[in-house]
mmCIF file of C-alpha atoms in Angstrom:
data_model
loop_
_atom_site.group_PDB
_atom_site.id
_atom_site.type_symbol
_atom_site.label_atom_id
_atom_site.label_comp_id
_atom_site.label_asym_id
_atom_site.label_seq_id
_atom_site.Cartn_x
_atom_site.Cartn_y
_atom_site.Cartn_z
ATOM 1 C CA MET A 11 67.911 4.673 135.101
ATOM 2 C CA ASP A 12 67.429 7.827 134.665
ATOM 3 C CA LYS A 13 69.870 10.511 134.241
ATOM 4 C CA GLY A 14 69.083 12.710 136.160
ATOM 5 C CA LEU A 15 70.452 10.212 139.252
ATOM 6 C CA ILE A 16 73.706 10.164 140.891
ATOM 7 C CA SER A 17 74.911 7.382 142.796
ATOM 8 C CA ILE A 18 75.564 8.155 147.128
ATOM 9 C CA GLY A 19 79.568 7.804 146.194
ATOM 10 C CA LYS A 20 79.135 10.593 143.645
ATOM 11 C CA ALA A 21 76.702 12.910 145.447
ATOM 12 C CA SER A 22 79.492 12.430 148.472
ATOM 13 C CA LYS A 23 82.490 13.886 146.134
ATOM 14 C CA LEU A 24 80.438 16.401 144.361
ATOM 15 C CA LEU A 25 78.961 18.551 147.786
ATOM 16 C CA GLY A 26 82.280 17.884 149.814
ATOM 17 C CA ILE A 27 79.838 15.746 152.269
ATOM 18 C CA SER A 28 80.830 12.282 153.754
ATOM 19 C CA VAL A 29 78.436 8.853 152.466
ATOM 20 C CA ASP A 30 77.658 8.607 156.426
ATOM 21 C CA THR A 31 76.461 11.584 156.497
ATOM 22 C CA LEU A 32 74.323 11.859 153.446
ATOM 23 C CA ARG A 33 73.246 8.485 154.576
ATOM 24 C CA ARG A 34 72.341 10.168 158.284
ATOM 25 C CA TRP A 35 70.605 12.988 156.278
ATOM 26 C CA ASP A 36 68.635 10.637 154.649
ATOM 27 C CA LYS A 37 67.716 8.672 157.384
ATOM 28 C CA ASN A 38 66.361 11.975 159.409
ATOM 29 C CA GLY A 39 64.460 13.610 156.524
ATOM 30 C CA LYS A 40 66.948 16.230 156.220
ATOM 31 C CA PHE A 41 68.533 15.598 152.589
ATOM 32 C CA GLY A 42 66.335 12.681 150.953
ATOM 33 C CA SER A 43 67.781 10.264 148.427
ATOM 34 C CA VAL A 44 65.471 8.013 145.669
ATOM 35 C CA ARG A 45 66.271 4.287 146.644
ATOM 36 C CA ILE A 46 65.996 2.022 143.457
ATOM 37 C CA GLY A 47 66.573 -1.861 143.074
ATOM 38 C CA THR A 48 65.894 -4.567 145.556
ATOM 39 C CA LYS A 49 69.049 -3.530 147.994
ATOM 40 C CA GLY A 50 67.635 0.092 148.436
ATOM 41 C CA ASN A 51 70.658 2.012 147.058
ATOM 42 C CA ARG A 52 70.790 5.400 147.733
ATOM 43 C CA TYR A 53 70.454 7.795 144.538
ATOM 44 C CA TYR A 54 70.477 11.577 144.030
ATOM 45 C CA ARG A 55 68.547 13.723 141.853
ATOM 46 C CA LYS A 56 70.786 16.338 139.719
ATOM 47 C CA LEU A 57 68.303 18.853 140.826
ATOM 48 C CA ASP A 58 68.275 17.962 144.686
ATOM 49 C CA ILE A 59 72.317 18.372 144.428
ATOM 50 C CA ASP A 60 72.050 22.083 142.618
ATOM 51 C CA LEU A 61 69.464 23.360 145.159
ATOM 52 C CA TYR A 62 71.650 21.924 147.582
ATOM 53 C CA MET A 63 74.278 24.542 146.697
ATOM 54 C CA ASN A 64 71.809 27.285 146.305
ATOM 55 C CA ASP A 65 70.773 26.531 149.720
ATOM 56 C CA GLN A 66 74.452 26.485 151.293
ATOM 57 C CA LEU A 67 74.780 29.823 149.702
ATOM 58 C CA ALA A 68 71.758 31.520 150.887
ATOM 59 C CA ILE A 69 73.119 29.884 154.537
ATOM 60 C CA ALA A 70 76.700 31.150 154.147
ATOM 61 C CA ARG A 71 75.055 34.537 153.545
ATOM 62 C CA LYS A 72 72.344 34.243 156.282
ATOM 63 C CA TRP A 73 75.229 33.602 158.795
ATOM 64 C CA ALA A 74 77.341 36.338 157.853
ATOM 65 C CA LEU A 75 74.755 38.736 158.026
ATOM 66 C CA SER A 76 72.625 37.776 160.814
ATOM 67 C CA THR A 77 72.803 39.760 164.255
ATOM 68 C CA ALA A 78 72.488 36.554 166.261
ATOM 69 C CA SER A 79 76.038 35.165 166.572
ATOM 70 C CA TYR A 80 75.844 30.850 166.162
ATOM 71 C CA GLU A 81 77.868 28.332 164.830
ATOM 72 C CA PRO A 82 76.583 26.867 160.932
ATOM 73 C CA GLU A 83 76.224 23.067 160.489
ATOM 74 C CA THR A 84 79.715 21.310 161.043
ATOM 75 C CA GLU A 85 79.764 19.603 157.864
ATOM 76 C CA HIS A 86 81.077 23.240 156.522
ATOM 77 C CA PHE A 87 81.754 25.073 158.951
ATOM 78 C CA CYS A 88 85.874 25.183 160.004
ATOM 79 C CA LYS A 89 86.304 26.751 163.144
ATOM 80 C CA THR A 90 90.076 26.483 163.120
ATOM 81 C CA ARG A 91 92.730 26.271 160.546
ATOM 82 C CA ASP A 92 93.891 23.090 160.861
ATOM 83 C CA VAL A 93 90.014 21.655 159.838
ATOM 84 C CA PHE A 94 90.263 23.998 156.884
ATOM 85 C CA GLN A 95 93.951 22.759 155.677
ATOM 86 C CA ALA A 96 92.213 18.916 155.879
ATOM 87 C CA ARG A 97 88.919 20.173 154.122
ATOM 88 C CA LEU A 98 90.720 21.989 151.411
ATOM 89 C CA GLU A 99 93.205 18.947 150.328
ATOM 90 C CA HIS A 100 90.255 17.072 150.137
ATOM 91 C CA PHE A 101 88.505 19.226 147.832
ATOM 92 C CA GLN A 102 92.327 19.806 145.651
ATOM 93 C CA SER A 103 92.176 15.877 145.393
ATOM 94 C CA ASP A 104 88.418 15.705 144.113
ATOM 95 C CA LEU A 105 88.934 18.689 141.776
ATOM 96 C CA VAL A 106 91.966 16.963 140.068
ATOM 97 C CA LYS A 107 90.114 14.413 139.033
ATOM 98 C CA ASN A 108 87.690 16.684 137.133
ATOM 99 C CA LEU A 109 89.919 19.131 135.943
ATOM 100 C CA ASN A 110 93.676 20.276 134.797
ATOM 101 C CA SER A 111 95.409 19.952 137.461
ATOM 102 C CA ASN A 112 96.978 23.945 136.791
ATOM 103 C CA LEU A 113 93.582 25.172 136.988
ATOM 104 C CA SER A 114 92.795 22.970 139.955
ATOM 105 C CA SER A 115 96.015 23.907 141.586
ATOM 106 C CA LEU A 116 94.979 28.072 141.188
ATOM 107 C CA ILE A 117 91.896 27.306 142.571
ATOM 108 C CA SER A 118 92.830 25.866 145.713
ATOM 109 C CA ALA A 119 95.265 28.534 145.612
ATOM 110 C CA ILE A 120 92.835 31.493 145.864
ATOM 111 C CA VAL A 121 90.784 29.472 148.435
ATOM 112 C CA GLY A 122 93.306 28.717 150.691
ATOM 113 C CA GLU A 123 94.124 32.371 150.574
ATOM 114 C CA ILE A 124 91.163 33.861 150.987
ATOM 115 C CA GLY A 125 90.601 31.383 154.221
ATOM 116 C CA ASN A 126 93.291 31.375 155.515
ATOM 117 C CA ASN A 127 93.240 35.717 155.472
ATOM 118 C CA SER A 128 90.124 35.275 157.582
ATOM 119 C CA PHE A 129 92.554 33.134 160.317
ATOM 120 C CA ASP A 130 95.063 35.600 159.799
ATOM 121 C CA HIS A 131 93.203 39.106 160.557
ATOM 122 C CA ASN A 132 90.873 37.549 162.930
ATOM 123 C CA LEU A 133 93.660 35.757 165.475
ATOM 124 C CA GLY A 134 92.608 36.310 168.639
ATOM 125 C CA ASN A 135 90.059 39.158 168.133
ATOM 126 C CA TRP A 136 87.026 37.722 166.743
ATOM 127 C CA PRO A 137 84.223 39.643 167.071
ATOM 128 C CA ASP A 138 81.536 36.623 168.066
ATOM 129 C CA ILE A 139 82.019 33.049 166.260
ATOM 130 C CA LEU A 140 85.462 31.929 165.488
ATOM 131 C CA GLY A 141 86.050 29.973 162.227
ATOM 132 C CA ILE A 142 84.917 30.113 158.394
ATOM 133 C CA TYR A 143 81.957 28.757 156.609
ATOM 134 C CA PHE A 144 83.491 26.553 153.511
ATOM 135 C CA SER A 145 81.040 25.081 151.559
ATOM 136 C CA TYR A 146 81.685 24.376 147.579
ATOM 137 C CA SER A 147 79.735 21.414 144.520
ATOM 138 C CA LEU A 148 81.846 20.084 142.526
ATOM 139 C CA SER A 149 78.905 19.934 140.123
ATOM 140 C CA GLN A 150 78.456 23.489 140.207
ATOM 141 C CA LYS A 151 81.881 24.658 140.099
ATOM 142 C CA LYS A 152 81.257 26.695 142.964
ATOM 143 C CA ILE A 153 82.920 27.856 146.286
ATOM 144 C CA ILE A 154 81.387 29.547 149.161
ATOM 145 C CA LEU A 155 83.958 31.311 152.064
ATOM 146 C CA ALA A 156 82.257 33.358 154.714
ATOM 147 C CA ASP A 157 83.286 34.536 157.948
ATOM 148 C CA ARG A 158 82.222 36.681 160.496
ATOM 149 C CA GLY A 159 85.330 38.575 161.539
ATOM 150 C CA LEU A 160 86.240 42.113 161.871
ATOM 151 C CA GLY A 161 86.117 42.944 158.228
ATOM 152 C CA ILE A 162 88.542 44.400 155.528
ATOM 153 C CA LEU A 163 88.055 48.324 157.001
ATOM 154 C CA TYR A 164 88.415 47.363 160.793
ATOM 155 C CA THR A 165 91.751 45.522 159.604
ATOM 156 C CA LEU A 166 92.857 48.412 157.366
ATOM 157 C CA ASN A 167 91.905 51.073 159.152
ATOM 158 C CA LYS A 168 95.347 50.235 161.451
ATOM 159 C CA ILE A 169 97.640 50.801 158.990
ATOM 160 C CA VAL A 170 95.429 53.504 157.027
ATOM 161 C CA PRO A 171 93.845 55.423 159.590
ATOM 162 C CA ASN A 172 91.921 57.879 157.238
ATOM 163 C CA LEU A 173 89.955 54.999 155.500
ATOM 164 C CA THR A 174 86.198 55.589 156.348
ATOM 165 C CA THR A 175 84.241 53.327 153.783
ATOM 166 C CA HIS A 176 84.492 49.636 153.025
ATOM 167 C CA GLN A 177 84.640 50.314 149.689
ATOM 168 C CA GLU A 178 87.683 52.304 149.640
ATOM 169 C CA ALA A 179 88.883 49.108 151.804
ATOM 170 C CA LEU A 180 87.849 46.453 149.801
ATOM 171 C CA LYS A 181 89.492 48.524 146.951
ATOM 172 C CA ILE A 182 92.772 48.828 148.416
ATOM 173 C CA ALA A 183 92.852 45.156 149.550
ATOM 174 C CA PHE A 184 92.882 43.785 145.892
ATOM 175 C CA THR A 185 94.861 46.748 144.172
ATOM 176 C CA LYS A 186 97.836 48.203 146.742
ATOM 177 C CA ILE A 187 100.192 45.669 149.034
ATOM 178 C CA VAL A 188 99.304 47.082 152.076
ATOM 179 C CA SER A 189 98.917 44.644 154.975
ATOM 180 C CA GLY A 190 96.362 45.013 158.045
ATOM 181 C CA ARG A 191 99.178 43.210 160.126
ATOM 182 C CA SER A 192 102.366 45.908 159.634
ATOM 183 C CA PRO A 193 104.791 46.376 160.492
ATOM 184 C CA GLU A 194 105.020 42.813 158.767
ATOM 185 C CA ASN A 195 105.743 42.491 155.185
ATOM 186 C CA ARG A 196 102.474 41.350 154.238
ATOM 187 C CA GLY A 197 99.165 42.079 152.406
ATOM 188 C CA ASN A 198 99.746 40.716 149.198
ATOM 189 C CA GLY A 199 97.350 37.934 149.135
ATOM 190 C CA LEU A 200 93.985 39.434 147.721
ATOM 191 C CA LYS A 201 96.247 40.658 145.010
ATOM 192 C CA PHE A 202 97.462 37.390 144.290
ATOM 193 C CA VAL A 203 93.669 36.243 144.017
ATOM 194 C CA ARG A 204 93.016 39.195 141.939
ATOM 195 C CA ASN A 205 95.919 38.178 139.551
ATOM 196 C CA VAL A 206 94.728 34.642 139.317
ATOM 197 C CA VAL A 207 91.687 35.172 138.675
ATOM 198 C CA ILE A 208 91.641 37.742 135.738
ATOM 199 C CA LYS A 209 93.846 34.976 134.154
ATOM 200 C CA ASN A 210 92.073 32.547 134.265
ATOM 201 C CA PRO A 211 88.455 30.828 133.759
ATOM 202 C CA ILE A 212 87.410 31.961 137.389
ATOM 203 C CA SER A 213 85.076 34.170 138.570
ATOM 204 C CA LEU A 214 85.143 36.078 142.165
ATOM 205 C CA PHE A 215 82.597 37.336 144.031
ATOM 206 C CA PHE A 216 83.440 39.278 147.220
ATOM 207 C CA GLN A 217 82.138 41.417 149.336
ATOM 208 C CA THR A 218 83.422 42.973 153.024
ATOM 209 C CA GLY A 219 80.557 45.340 154.369
ATOM 210 C CA ASP A 220 78.463 46.937 152.233
ATOM 211 C CA ALA A 221 81.049 46.607 149.081
ATOM 212 C CA SER A 222 81.144 43.744 146.708
ATOM 213 C CA LEU A 223 83.339 43.424 143.607
ATOM 214 C CA THR A 224 83.230 41.034 140.978
ATOM 215 C CA LEU A 225 86.261 39.956 138.904
ATOM 216 C CA ASP A 226 86.409 37.601 136.464
ATOM 217 C CA LYS A 227 88.476 37.643 132.673
ATOM 218 C CA HIS A 228 86.261 40.251 131.212
ATOM 219 C CA ARG A 229 85.992 42.369 134.427
ATOM 220 C CA SER A 230 89.732 42.877 135.693
ATOM 221 C CA GLU A 231 89.206 46.419 136.575
ATOM 222 C CA VAL A 232 88.424 46.663 140.499
ATOM 223 C CA GLU A 233 84.745 47.924 140.378
ATOM 224 C CA ILE A 234 83.506 48.576 143.953
ATOM 225 C CA GLU A 235 79.927 48.450 144.420
ATOM 226 C CA LYS A 236 77.370 49.228 147.769
ATOM 227 C CA ALA A 237 75.524 45.833 148.481
ATOM 228 C CA ASP A 238 72.142 46.092 150.045
ATOM 229 C CA GLU A 239 72.800 44.349 152.903
ATOM 230 C CA SER A 240 75.907 45.025 155.054
ATOM 231 C CA ILE A 241 77.661 41.525 156.079
ATOM 232 C CA ASN A 242 79.521 41.060 159.229
ATOM 233 C CA GLY A 243 83.002 39.998 158.015
ATOM 234 C CA CYS A 244 83.751 38.712 154.663
ATOM 235 C CA LEU A 245 81.851 36.589 151.895
ATOM 236 C CA ALA A 246 83.759 34.910 148.637
ATOM 237 C CA ILE A 247 82.045 33.199 146.080
ATOM 238 C CA VAL A 248 84.680 31.441 143.438
ATOM 239 C CA GLN A 249 83.380 29.938 140.466
ATOM 240 C CA TYR A 250 85.225 28.380 137.396
ATOM 241 C CA MET B 8 122.142 21.545 150.139
ATOM 242 C CA ILE B 9 118.542 20.067 148.735
ATOM 243 C CA ILE B 10 115.445 21.107 150.324
ATOM 244 C CA ASN B 11 112.442 18.732 148.652
ATOM 245 C CA LEU B 12 109.347 20.764 149.738
ATOM 246 C CA ASN B 13 106.767 17.847 149.120
ATOM 247 C CA LYS B 14 108.736 17.089 152.888
ATOM 248 C CA PHE B 15 106.951 19.587 153.806
ATOM 249 C CA GLY B 16 103.942 18.544 152.356
ATOM 250 C CA SER B 17 101.866 19.078 148.873
ATOM 251 C CA THR B 18 99.612 21.478 149.541
ATOM 252 C CA LEU B 19 101.604 24.427 151.166
ATOM 253 C CA ILE B 20 98.922 27.163 152.307
ATOM 254 C CA SER B 21 99.195 29.058 155.245
ATOM 255 C CA ARG B 22 101.424 31.369 157.156
ATOM 256 C CA PRO B 23 101.800 29.480 160.126
ATOM 257 C CA SER B 24 102.663 26.644 158.409
ATOM 258 C CA GLY B 25 105.479 28.359 156.696
ATOM 259 C CA LYS B 26 106.393 29.962 159.526
ATOM 260 C CA GLU B 27 106.992 27.008 161.645
ATOM 261 C CA ALA B 28 108.075 24.750 158.194
ATOM 262 C CA PHE B 29 111.121 27.293 158.367
ATOM 263 C CA LEU B 30 111.681 26.851 162.408
ATOM 264 C CA ALA B 31 111.871 23.592 161.994
ATOM 265 C CA PHE B 32 113.975 23.171 159.291
ATOM 266 C CA SER B 33 116.339 25.756 160.740
ATOM 267 C CA PRO B 34 118.914 23.175 162.955
ATOM 268 C CA THR B 35 119.475 21.275 159.158
ATOM 269 C CA LEU B 36 120.182 25.031 157.661
ATOM 270 C CA ARG B 37 123.058 25.431 160.044
ATOM 271 C CA GLU B 38 125.333 22.892 158.196
ATOM 272 C CA VAL B 39 125.011 24.779 155.367
ATOM 273 C CA LYS B 40 128.835 25.341 154.193
ATOM 274 C CA LEU B 41 129.503 29.413 153.379
ATOM 275 C CA ASP B 42 129.929 29.029 149.748
ATOM 276 C CA GLU B 43 127.010 26.062 149.520
ATOM 277 C CA LYS B 44 124.331 26.567 147.364
ATOM 278 C CA ILE B 45 120.732 25.499 148.441
ATOM 279 C CA GLU B 46 118.373 24.274 145.734
ATOM 280 C CA VAL B 47 114.739 24.539 146.699
ATOM 281 C CA ASP B 48 113.210 21.807 144.829
ATOM 282 C CA PHE B 49 109.350 22.453 144.021
ATOM 283 C CA SER B 50 108.248 18.600 142.832
ATOM 284 C CA GLY B 51 105.355 17.123 144.039
ATOM 285 C CA VAL B 52 103.886 20.417 145.359
ATOM 286 C CA GLU B 53 100.341 20.260 144.187
ATOM 287 C CA VAL B 54 98.844 23.542 145.564
ATOM 288 C CA LEU B 55 101.283 26.602 146.997
ATOM 289 C CA THR B 56 99.995 30.352 147.786
ATOM 290 C CA PRO B 57 102.068 33.646 148.512
ATOM 291 C CA SER B 58 101.266 32.917 152.630
ATOM 292 C CA TRP B 59 103.225 29.916 153.056
ATOM 293 C CA ALA B 60 106.334 30.980 150.427
ATOM 294 C CA ASP B 61 106.658 34.430 151.810
ATOM 295 C CA GLU B 62 107.412 32.597 155.398
ATOM 296 C CA PHE B 63 110.041 29.708 154.210
ATOM 297 C CA LEU B 64 111.055 31.133 150.991
ATOM 298 C CA THR B 65 111.493 34.436 151.877
ATOM 299 C CA SER B 66 113.236 33.717 155.438
ATOM 300 C CA LEU B 67 115.571 31.791 153.456
ATOM 301 C CA ILE B 68 116.502 34.571 151.080
ATOM 302 C CA ASN B 69 117.011 36.814 153.312
ATOM 303 C CA SER B 70 119.339 34.177 155.103
ATOM 304 C CA PHE B 71 120.625 32.832 152.437
ATOM 305 C CA GLY B 72 120.348 35.275 149.146
ATOM 306 C CA LYS B 73 121.769 34.639 145.698
ATOM 307 C CA ARG B 74 122.742 31.400 146.757
ATOM 308 C CA VAL B 75 118.890 29.821 146.844
ATOM 309 C CA ILE B 76 117.995 28.017 143.847
ATOM 310 C CA LEU B 77 114.526 27.487 142.918
ATOM 311 C CA LYS B 78 113.973 24.025 140.893
ATOM 312 C CA ASN B 79 111.145 22.215 139.279
ATOM 313 C CA THR B 80 108.454 25.621 139.627
ATOM 314 C CA GLN B 81 106.123 24.606 136.850
ATOM 315 C CA ASN B 82 103.257 24.295 138.807
ATOM 316 C CA ALA B 83 100.864 27.210 138.588
ATOM 317 C CA SER B 84 100.117 27.962 141.549
ATOM 318 C CA VAL B 85 103.974 27.754 142.449
ATOM 319 C CA VAL B 86 104.765 30.495 139.567
ATOM 320 C CA GLU B 87 102.153 32.874 140.558
ATOM 321 C CA SER B 88 103.243 33.020 144.137
ATOM 322 C CA LEU B 89 107.046 33.144 143.154
ATOM 323 C CA LYS B 90 105.353 36.211 140.742
ATOM 324 C CA ILE B 91 103.665 37.774 143.863
ATOM 325 C CA LEU B 92 106.770 37.855 146.071
ATOM 326 C CA ASN B 93 108.957 38.979 142.904
ATOM 327 C CA LEU B 94 110.424 35.601 143.065
ATOM 328 C CA ILE B 95 111.091 35.325 139.765
#
C-alpha cells in the first residue's frame, strides 16, 4: 500500500477527531478519504492531514480576528471548561503513546494552563462568544488554542492601570507575577509556561491584541513583536 | 494521614477543580490530629498545573504548614508546578 496513506483509526488519533466524524465528513464531502480494498476501507493521505491542520490554524486565526461573532465548528470548540478538560485528557492519552511521559505531561500542562487561563480571566466577562478553540495534530506535532476573550491588556489593566499597549501587557504576563484577578494570589501561569518551553524541545507562539512573542530553547528572552493584524483575545500555537 | 492525589484524577489542571478538591476534602482534614503529618502522594498524577496545585496545595500548606510532606513528585509537570509555587 502507498506509504503516504494512513488508516482512518490513525487519522482519527492524529487529528483528535472521532472516526464517526471522519466518516460523516467523508460522506458529505467535507474531508474526503481514499477507499481501498473490496470492503472500501477508508484511508487518508498524509498530505491531506497536514493540509487540514494548516486549515485549522487559518480557521483559528480567522475566528480570533473576525469582527463578526460566531461559534467555530464543534469538533474543535470547547464552550465550557468541562469540555476542554475532557478533550485535553484525550489528547494527553494519545500524546503519551508517541512521546516520553515527561515531555507529554509538560506539553499537556502548558496547554492546560493556557486554555484554563482563557476561562479564568473571562468568566462572566466574555465579550461575545464563550469558550475556546482547541485543535491539535499529532502528525504535525502542533496544538492551536484561541479565544475571543478580553485579551491580556484589558485583564491586566485592572491592576496595572498605566498599561497602554498590548506589547507591555504581554511582556508583563510572561515575566512578572502580576495577576489580573487581584487580590487573589495568582499570575504565575504564563511564567510557568515560559519556564517549561525554554527548557524543553517545545516552541510557543502567543498573540494577544497586536502583540506577539515566540519562545523556544534558543529564544528564552521575552521579545515582543508587533503583529500586522490585531486579534480579539488570545491565540497560542504550541509545537514540539 | 496520606492524601493520594490520583484519587482526584490524573489530569489536575484547572483552578475550579483544585478548589473543589480542597473543599470536598476539608471534612476529612478535620480528622487530622494536632501533631499528625500529612503526606501528599503524587503517584499516578500524569499532568499537574500550578493553577490546580495553588488551589489545593497552597490551601493545605496554609492550614497545616510544615506538617505537609510531598511524596513521589518525580513527574515533570509536578516538579515544574511545585517549583513555580516555591513548594520545592
